[in-house]
Coordinates of C-alpha atoms and ligand atoms in Angstrom, one line a residue:
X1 CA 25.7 -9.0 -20.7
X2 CA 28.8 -8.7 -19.0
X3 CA 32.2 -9.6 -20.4
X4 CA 34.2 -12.1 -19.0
X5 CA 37.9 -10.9 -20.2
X6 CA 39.7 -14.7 -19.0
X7 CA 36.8 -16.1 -21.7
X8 CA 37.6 -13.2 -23.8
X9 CA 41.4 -14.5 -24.2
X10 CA 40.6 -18.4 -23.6
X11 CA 43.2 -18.3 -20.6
X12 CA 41.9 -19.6 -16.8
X13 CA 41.4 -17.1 -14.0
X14 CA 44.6 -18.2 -12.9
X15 CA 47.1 -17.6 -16.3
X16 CA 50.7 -15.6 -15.7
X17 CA 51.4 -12.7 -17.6
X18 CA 52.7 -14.4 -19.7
X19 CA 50.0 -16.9 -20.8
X20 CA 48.1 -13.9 -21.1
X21 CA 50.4 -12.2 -23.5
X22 CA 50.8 -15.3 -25.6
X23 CA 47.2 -15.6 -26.0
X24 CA 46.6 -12.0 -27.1
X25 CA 49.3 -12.2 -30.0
X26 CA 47.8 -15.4 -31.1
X27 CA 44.4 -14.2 -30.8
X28 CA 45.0 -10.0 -32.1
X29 CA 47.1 -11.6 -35.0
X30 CA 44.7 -13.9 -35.5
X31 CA 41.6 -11.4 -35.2
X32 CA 43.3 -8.0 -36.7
X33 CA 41.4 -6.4 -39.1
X34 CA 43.7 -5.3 -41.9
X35 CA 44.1 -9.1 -42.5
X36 CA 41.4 -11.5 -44.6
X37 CA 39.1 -12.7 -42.4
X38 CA 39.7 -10.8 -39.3
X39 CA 37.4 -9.4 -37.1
X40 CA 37.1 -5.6 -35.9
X41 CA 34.6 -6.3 -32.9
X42 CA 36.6 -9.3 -31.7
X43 CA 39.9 -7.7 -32.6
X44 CA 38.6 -4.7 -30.0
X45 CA 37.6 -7.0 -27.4
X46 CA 40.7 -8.8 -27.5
X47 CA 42.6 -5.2 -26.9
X48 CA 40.1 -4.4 -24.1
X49 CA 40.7 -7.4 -22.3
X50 CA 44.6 -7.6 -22.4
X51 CA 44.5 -3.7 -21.5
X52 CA 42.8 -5.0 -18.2
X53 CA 44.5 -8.1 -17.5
X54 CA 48.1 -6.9 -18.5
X55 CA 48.6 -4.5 -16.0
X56 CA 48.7 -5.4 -12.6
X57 CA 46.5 -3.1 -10.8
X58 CA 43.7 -3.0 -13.4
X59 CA 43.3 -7.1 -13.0
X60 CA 43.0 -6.6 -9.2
X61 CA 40.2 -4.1 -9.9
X62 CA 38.5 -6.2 -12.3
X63 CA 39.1 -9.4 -10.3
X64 CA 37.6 -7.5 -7.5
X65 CA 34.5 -5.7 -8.9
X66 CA 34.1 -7.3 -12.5
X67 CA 34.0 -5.8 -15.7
X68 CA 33.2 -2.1 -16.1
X69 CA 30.0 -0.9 -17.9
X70 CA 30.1 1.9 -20.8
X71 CA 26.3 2.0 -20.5
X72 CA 23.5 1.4 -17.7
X73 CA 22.5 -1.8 -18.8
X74 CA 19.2 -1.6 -21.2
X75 CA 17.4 -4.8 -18.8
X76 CA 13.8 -4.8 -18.0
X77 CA 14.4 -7.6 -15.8
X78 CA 11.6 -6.6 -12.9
X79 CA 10.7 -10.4 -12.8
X80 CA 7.5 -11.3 -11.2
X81 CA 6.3 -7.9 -10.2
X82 CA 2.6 -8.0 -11.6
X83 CA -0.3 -6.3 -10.8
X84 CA -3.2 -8.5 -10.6
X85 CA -5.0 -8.7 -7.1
X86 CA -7.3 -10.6 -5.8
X87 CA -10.6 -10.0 -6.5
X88 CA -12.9 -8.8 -4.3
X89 CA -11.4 -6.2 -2.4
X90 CA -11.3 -2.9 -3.9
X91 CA -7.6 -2.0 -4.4
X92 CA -7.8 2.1 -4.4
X93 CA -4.0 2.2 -4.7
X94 CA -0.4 1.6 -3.5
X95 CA 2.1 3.1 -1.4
X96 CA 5.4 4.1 -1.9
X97 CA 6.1 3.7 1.7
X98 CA 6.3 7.1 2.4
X99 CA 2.4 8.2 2.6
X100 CA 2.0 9.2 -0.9
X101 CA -0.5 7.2 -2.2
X102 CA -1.0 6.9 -6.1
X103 CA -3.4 5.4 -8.5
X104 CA -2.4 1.7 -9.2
X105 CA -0.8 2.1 -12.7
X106 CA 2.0 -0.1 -12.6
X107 CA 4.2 1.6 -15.0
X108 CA 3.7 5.1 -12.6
X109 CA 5.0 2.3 -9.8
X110 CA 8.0 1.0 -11.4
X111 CA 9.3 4.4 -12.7
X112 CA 8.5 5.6 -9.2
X113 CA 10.3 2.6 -7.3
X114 CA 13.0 1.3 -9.8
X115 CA 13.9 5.1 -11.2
X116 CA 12.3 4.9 -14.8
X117 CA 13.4 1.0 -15.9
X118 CA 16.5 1.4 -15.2
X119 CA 18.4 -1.6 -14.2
X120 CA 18.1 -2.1 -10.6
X121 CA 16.3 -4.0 -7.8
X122 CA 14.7 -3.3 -4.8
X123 CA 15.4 -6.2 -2.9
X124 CA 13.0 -5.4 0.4
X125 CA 9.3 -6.1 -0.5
X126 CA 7.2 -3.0 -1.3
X127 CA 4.1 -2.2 1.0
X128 CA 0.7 -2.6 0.0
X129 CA -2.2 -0.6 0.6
X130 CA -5.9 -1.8 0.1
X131 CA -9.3 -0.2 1.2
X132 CA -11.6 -2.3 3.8
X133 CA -15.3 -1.2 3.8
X134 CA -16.8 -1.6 7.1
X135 CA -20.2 -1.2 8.3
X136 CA -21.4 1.5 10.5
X137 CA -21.8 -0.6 14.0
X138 CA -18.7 -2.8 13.2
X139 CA -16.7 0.6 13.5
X140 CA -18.4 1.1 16.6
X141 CA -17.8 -2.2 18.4
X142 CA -14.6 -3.2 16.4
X143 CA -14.0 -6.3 15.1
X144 CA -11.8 -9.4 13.7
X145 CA -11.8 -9.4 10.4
X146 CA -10.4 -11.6 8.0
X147 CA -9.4 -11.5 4.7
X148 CA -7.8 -13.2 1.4
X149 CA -4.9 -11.5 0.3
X150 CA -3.1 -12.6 -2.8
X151 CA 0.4 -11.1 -2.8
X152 CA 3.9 -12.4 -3.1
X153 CA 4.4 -13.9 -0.4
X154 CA 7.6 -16.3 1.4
X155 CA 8.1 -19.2 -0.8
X156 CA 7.2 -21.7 1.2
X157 CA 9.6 -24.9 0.0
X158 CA 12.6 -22.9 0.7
X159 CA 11.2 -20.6 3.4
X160 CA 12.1 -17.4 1.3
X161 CA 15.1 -17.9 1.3
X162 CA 15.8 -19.2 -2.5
X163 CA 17.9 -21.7 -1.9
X164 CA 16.5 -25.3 -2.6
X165 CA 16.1 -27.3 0.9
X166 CA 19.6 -28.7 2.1
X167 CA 22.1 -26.1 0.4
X168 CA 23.1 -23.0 1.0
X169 CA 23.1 -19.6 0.5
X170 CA 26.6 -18.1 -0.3
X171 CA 28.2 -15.0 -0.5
X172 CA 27.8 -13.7 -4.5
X173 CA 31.4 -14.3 -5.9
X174 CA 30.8 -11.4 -8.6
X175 CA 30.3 -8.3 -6.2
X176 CA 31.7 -10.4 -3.6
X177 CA 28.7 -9.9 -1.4
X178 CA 28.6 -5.8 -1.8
X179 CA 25.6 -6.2 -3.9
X180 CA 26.7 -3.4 -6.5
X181 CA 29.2 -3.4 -9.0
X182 CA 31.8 -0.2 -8.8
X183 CA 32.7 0.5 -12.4
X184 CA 35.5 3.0 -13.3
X185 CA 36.1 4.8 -17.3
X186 CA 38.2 7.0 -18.4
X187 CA 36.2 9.8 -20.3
X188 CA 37.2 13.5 -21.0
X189 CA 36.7 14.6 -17.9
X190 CA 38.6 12.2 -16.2
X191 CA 37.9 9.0 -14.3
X192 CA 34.4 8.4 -13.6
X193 CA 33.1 6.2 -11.1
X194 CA 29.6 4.6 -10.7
X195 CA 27.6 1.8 -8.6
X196 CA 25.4 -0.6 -10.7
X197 CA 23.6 -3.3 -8.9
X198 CA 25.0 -6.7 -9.1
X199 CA 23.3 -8.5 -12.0
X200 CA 24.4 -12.7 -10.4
X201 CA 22.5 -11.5 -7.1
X202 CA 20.3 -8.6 -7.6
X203 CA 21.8 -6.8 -5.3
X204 CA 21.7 -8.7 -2.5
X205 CA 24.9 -9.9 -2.2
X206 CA 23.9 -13.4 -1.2
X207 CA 22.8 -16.3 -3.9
X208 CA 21.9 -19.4 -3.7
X209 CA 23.9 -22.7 -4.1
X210 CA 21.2 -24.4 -5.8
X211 CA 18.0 -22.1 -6.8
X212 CA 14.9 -23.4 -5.3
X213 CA 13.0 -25.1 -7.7
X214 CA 9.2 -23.9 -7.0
X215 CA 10.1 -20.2 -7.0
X216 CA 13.8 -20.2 -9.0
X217 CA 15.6 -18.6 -6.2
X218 CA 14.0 -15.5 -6.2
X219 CA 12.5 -16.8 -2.4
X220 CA 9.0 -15.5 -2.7
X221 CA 5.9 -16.9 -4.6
X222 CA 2.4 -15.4 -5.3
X223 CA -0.4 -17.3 -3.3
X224 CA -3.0 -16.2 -1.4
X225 CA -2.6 -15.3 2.4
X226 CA -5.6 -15.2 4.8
X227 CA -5.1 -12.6 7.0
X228 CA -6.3 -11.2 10.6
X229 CA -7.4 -7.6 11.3
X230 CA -8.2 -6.5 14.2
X231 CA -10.1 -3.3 13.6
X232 CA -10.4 -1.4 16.6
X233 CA -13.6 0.0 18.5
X234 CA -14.2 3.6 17.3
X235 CA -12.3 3.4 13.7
X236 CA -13.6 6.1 11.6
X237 CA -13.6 6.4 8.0
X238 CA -10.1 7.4 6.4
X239 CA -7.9 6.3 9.4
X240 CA -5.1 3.3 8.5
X241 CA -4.2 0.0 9.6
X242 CA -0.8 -0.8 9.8
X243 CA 0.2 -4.7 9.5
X244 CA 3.9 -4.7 9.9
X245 CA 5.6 -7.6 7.7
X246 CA 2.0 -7.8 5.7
X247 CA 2.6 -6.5 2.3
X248 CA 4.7 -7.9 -0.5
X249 CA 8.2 -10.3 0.6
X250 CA 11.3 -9.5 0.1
X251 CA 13.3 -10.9 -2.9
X252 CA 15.3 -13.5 -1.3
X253 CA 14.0 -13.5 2.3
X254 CA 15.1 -9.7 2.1
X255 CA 12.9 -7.5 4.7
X256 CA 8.9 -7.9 3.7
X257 CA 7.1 -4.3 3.4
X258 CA 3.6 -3.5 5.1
X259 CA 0.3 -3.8 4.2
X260 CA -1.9 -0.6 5.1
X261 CA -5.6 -1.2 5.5
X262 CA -7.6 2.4 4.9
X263 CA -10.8 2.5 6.5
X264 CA -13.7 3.1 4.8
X265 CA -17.3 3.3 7.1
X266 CA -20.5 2.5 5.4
X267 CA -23.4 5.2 5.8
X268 CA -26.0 4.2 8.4
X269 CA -29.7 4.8 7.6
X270 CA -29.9 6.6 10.7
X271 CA -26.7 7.2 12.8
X272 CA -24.5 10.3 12.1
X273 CA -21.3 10.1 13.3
X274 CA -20.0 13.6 14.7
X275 CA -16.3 13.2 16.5
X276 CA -17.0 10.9 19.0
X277 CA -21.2 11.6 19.5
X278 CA -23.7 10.2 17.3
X279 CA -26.6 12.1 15.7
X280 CA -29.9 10.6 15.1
X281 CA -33.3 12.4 14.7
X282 CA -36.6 11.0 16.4
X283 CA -40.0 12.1 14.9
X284 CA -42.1 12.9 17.6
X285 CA -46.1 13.5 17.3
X286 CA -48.1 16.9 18.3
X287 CA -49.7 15.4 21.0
X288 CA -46.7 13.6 22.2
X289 CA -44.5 17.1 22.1
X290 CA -47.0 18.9 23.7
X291 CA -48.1 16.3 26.2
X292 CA -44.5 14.7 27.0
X293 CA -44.0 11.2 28.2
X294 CA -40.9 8.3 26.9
X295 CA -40.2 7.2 23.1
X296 CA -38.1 4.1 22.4
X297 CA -34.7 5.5 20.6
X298 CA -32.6 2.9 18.5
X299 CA -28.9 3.6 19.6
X300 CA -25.9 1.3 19.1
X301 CA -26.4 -0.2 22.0
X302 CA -30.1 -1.3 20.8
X303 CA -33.1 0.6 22.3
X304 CA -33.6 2.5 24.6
X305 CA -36.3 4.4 26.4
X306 CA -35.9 8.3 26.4
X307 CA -38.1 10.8 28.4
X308 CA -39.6 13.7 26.2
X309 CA -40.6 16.8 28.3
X310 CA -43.7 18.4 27.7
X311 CA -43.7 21.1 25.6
X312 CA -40.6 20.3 23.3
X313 CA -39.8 22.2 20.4
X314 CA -38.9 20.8 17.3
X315 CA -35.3 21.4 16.8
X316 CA -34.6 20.4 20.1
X317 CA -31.7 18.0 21.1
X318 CA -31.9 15.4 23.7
X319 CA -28.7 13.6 25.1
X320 CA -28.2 10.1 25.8
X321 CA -24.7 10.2 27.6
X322 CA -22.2 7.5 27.0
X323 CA -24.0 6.0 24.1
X324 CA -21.4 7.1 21.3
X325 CA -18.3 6.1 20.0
X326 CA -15.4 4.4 21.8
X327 CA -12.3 6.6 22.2
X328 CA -9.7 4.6 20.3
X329 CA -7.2 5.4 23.3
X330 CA -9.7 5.1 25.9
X331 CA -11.6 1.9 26.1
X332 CA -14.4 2.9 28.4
X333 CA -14.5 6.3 27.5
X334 CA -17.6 7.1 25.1
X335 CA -19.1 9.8 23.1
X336 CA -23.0 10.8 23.5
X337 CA -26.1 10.0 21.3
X338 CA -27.4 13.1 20.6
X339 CA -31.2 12.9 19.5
X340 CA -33.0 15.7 17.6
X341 CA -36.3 15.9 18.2
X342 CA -38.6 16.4 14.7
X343 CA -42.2 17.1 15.5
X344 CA -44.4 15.6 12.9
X345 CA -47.9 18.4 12.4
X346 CA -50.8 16.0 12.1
X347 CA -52.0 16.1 8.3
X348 CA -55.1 14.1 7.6
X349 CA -57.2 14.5 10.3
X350 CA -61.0 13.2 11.0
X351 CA -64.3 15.5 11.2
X352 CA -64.2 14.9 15.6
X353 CA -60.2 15.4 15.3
X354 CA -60.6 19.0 13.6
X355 CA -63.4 19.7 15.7
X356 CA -61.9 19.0 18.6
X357 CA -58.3 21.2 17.5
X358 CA -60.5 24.2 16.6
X359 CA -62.4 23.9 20.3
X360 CA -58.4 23.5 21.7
X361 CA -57.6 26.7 19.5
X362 CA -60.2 28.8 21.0
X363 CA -59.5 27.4 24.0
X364 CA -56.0 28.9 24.1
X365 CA -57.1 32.3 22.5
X366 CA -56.7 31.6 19.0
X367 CA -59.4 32.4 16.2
X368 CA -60.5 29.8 14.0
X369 CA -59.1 31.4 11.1
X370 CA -56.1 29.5 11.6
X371 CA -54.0 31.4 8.5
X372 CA -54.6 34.6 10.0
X373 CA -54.0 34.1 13.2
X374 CA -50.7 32.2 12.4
X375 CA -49.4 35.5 10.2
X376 CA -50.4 37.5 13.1
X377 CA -48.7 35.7 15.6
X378 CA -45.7 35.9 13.3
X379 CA -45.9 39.7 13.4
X380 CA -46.2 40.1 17.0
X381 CA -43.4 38.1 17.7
X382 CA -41.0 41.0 15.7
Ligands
LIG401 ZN1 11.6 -21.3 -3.1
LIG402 ZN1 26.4 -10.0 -6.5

C-alpha cells in the first residue's frame, strides 16, 4: 500500500513550506513517543513524510514518481489469469512465446512469465498453444476448420479498452504515464535506484476515467471465441499454426498474443505417410502374381486401377506418380503412392486344386516332395 505523505501530514498537495512545517510540529508533538499516548509508528511516518516534503528537491521527486518502496511489494495481484479451458480440445501445453513449450501447470507459468510472484504485470496478452487432431485425408486435402476457443478475450462493452462507453482513457497521474514507478533509498552502499510497476495502472501507463463495468477496466473478458483454421493441404503431424492476434488479449486493449495450433495427424488404417509419398501395401494372389493383369488400389484420390506384371515378386513396389501429398509450397506439386506388393500363398486348397499344383510342379521340373525340393532349391541358389 503506498503512502501518500500530503495524507500523512493532513496538508493538500498544494500546502507552503510552511503549512507543512506547522503541521509536522503539531502532528510529531502530538505523536512523539516519549509522551503518554504517543505513537512510535505514526511518530515515524510523520518524520518520513516531512523529510520528503521539507526539502525542495525530494518533493519534486516524490511529486514526480511517488513514494519510494523499502520492499518489492508482497501482492499476488495476477487478477483473472486462470487456467480452465474449454473442454474438448486437448490442451498439451502453453507457450512462453519464445518456442519453449511446458506442461500446463500454472504456478510453472506465472513464475516463468511474472518472475516468481513478484509484483508485476504483463500487460500484452500471453500466446496460447493447443493441439488439433486431424484425420489422415483432411491433412491431405486441407481444410477449414472451426473451433470454440474459451480465452480472455476483448471485452466487448468497452471494446478492450477498460473504459466504460462515453469516457476516456487518461494518462495514469501516479507514474504519469511511464508505467513504472522509479524509487530511490539511501542504504550502505549508497543510493539505490529501482523500477517497480505502477500499481494505479498496471503498468500501462493509461487508466480509465470510469472502469468499465462488465469487465472493471481490466478491458478483456473470458468468453468463448469460435474461430477459423485454415489447415493447409499437406500438414504433417508436429508442424504449427500460427493465428496472429488469436491467443489471450491484452490487459487494457494492450497488444493480444497468438494462438499456435500443433498438428497432430491421425493414423490411417492403410496409408503411410513417407515425406511427401504415401505407402500402402496391396495383397495380391499366386495366380494373380504369376499371371499379371490390373487390381483396384485405394489411394487418396479414391480408386484406382493399377497394372500388375506378370511374374511379380513379393516385396516389390509399384508407383502411382502424383498421387501423394501436396507440397505445402507448391500447390500442384505432389508426392507418389508407392504400393508394395504382398503375395498371399494359397492355404486351404481343394483335392482338383492340389492336384492340379502338383501336375504344375512337375510341369516346371519340380518333384512332388515339395519340402525337399524347396531346401534344395535354397541350397543351389548359394
Ligand atoms: Zn469492458
Ligand atoms: Zn501508472
Amino acid at each position: 500500500m503506498a503512502k501518500d505523505f500530503y495524507q500523512i501530514l493532513g496538508v493538500p498537495k498544494t500546502a507552503s513550506k510552511d503549512e507543512i512545517k506547522r503541521a509536522y510540529r503539531r502532528l510529531a508533538h502530538e505523536y512523539h513517543p516519549d509522551k503518554g499516548g504517543g505513537e512510535a509508528q505514526k511518530f515515524k511516518e510523520v518524520n518520513e513524510a516531512y523529510e520528503a516534503l521539507s526539502d525542495d528537491a525530494k518533493r519534486a521527486q516524490y511529486d514526480r514518481f511517488g513514494q519510494t518502496f523499502d520492499q518489492a511489494g508482497q501482492g499476488s495481484g495476477f487478477g483473472g489469469f486462470t487456467g480452465d479451458f474449454s473442454q474438448g480440445f486437448d490442451f498439451g501445453g502453453f507457450s512462453a512465446g519464445n518456442g519453449s513449450t511446458f506442461s500446463a501447470d500454472f504456478s510453472d507459468i506465472f513464475s516463468d512469465i511474472f518472475g516468481g510472484g513478484r509484483k508485476t504485470r504483463k500487460p500484452q496478452g500471453i500466446d496460447l498453444e493447443m493441439n488439433l487432431d486431424i484425420e489422415f485425408l483432411e491433412s491431405v486435402t486441407g481444410l477449414e476448420k472451426k473451433i470454440n476457443l474459451e480465452k480472455k478475450d476483448a471485452c466487448q462493452h468497452c471494446k478492450g479498452q477498460g473504459a466504460e462507453p462515453g469516457t476516456e482513457v487518461i494518462t495514469c497521474p501516479k507514474c504519469h504515464g511511464q508505467g513504472q514507478i522509479i524509487t530511490h533509498r539511501r542504504t550502505i552502499l549508497g543510493n539505490m535506484q529501482s523500477a517497480q510497476t505502477c500499481d494505479r495502472c498496471d503498468g500501462t501507463g493509461k487508466i480509465p476515467e470510469k472502469p468499465c463495468r462488465e469487465c472493471v477496466g481490466a478491458g478483456i473478458k473470458r468468453q468463448t471465441k469460435t474461430i477459423t483454421i485454415n489447415i493447409p493441404a499437406g500438414i504433417d503431424s508436429g508442424q504449427r499454426i500460427r493465428l496472429t492476434g488469436e491467443g489471450e488479449m491484452g490487459y487494457r486493449g494492450t497488444k493480444p498474443g497468438d494462438l499456435y495450433i500443433q498438428i497432430r495427424v491421425k493414423a490411417h488404417p492403410e496409408f503411410i505417410r513417407d515425406g511427401f509419398d504415401i505407402r500402402s501395401e496391396i495383397p495380391i494372389s499366386f495366380y494373380g502374381a504369376t499371371l499379371g493383369g490390373e487390381t483396384e488400389v485405394a489411394t487418396v484420390d479414391g480408386p484406382v486401377m493399377l497394372k500388375i506384371p506378370a511374374g511379380i515378386q513379393s516385396g516389390k513396389i509399384l508407383r502411382l506418380a502424383g498421387k501423394g501429398v501436396p507440397h505445402l509450397d507448391h500447390k500442384t506439386r505432389r508426392g507418389d503412392h508407392l504400393v508394395t506388393v504382398r503375395i498371399v500363398t494359397p492355404q486351404k486348397l481343394t483335392k482338383k486344386e492340389k492336384e492340379l499344383l502338383k501336375t504344375l510342379a512337375e510341369e516346371s521340373g519340380e518333384t512332388v516332395n515339395v519340402n525337399k525340393s524347396f531346401w534344395g532349391k535354397i541350397k543351389d541358389s548359394f
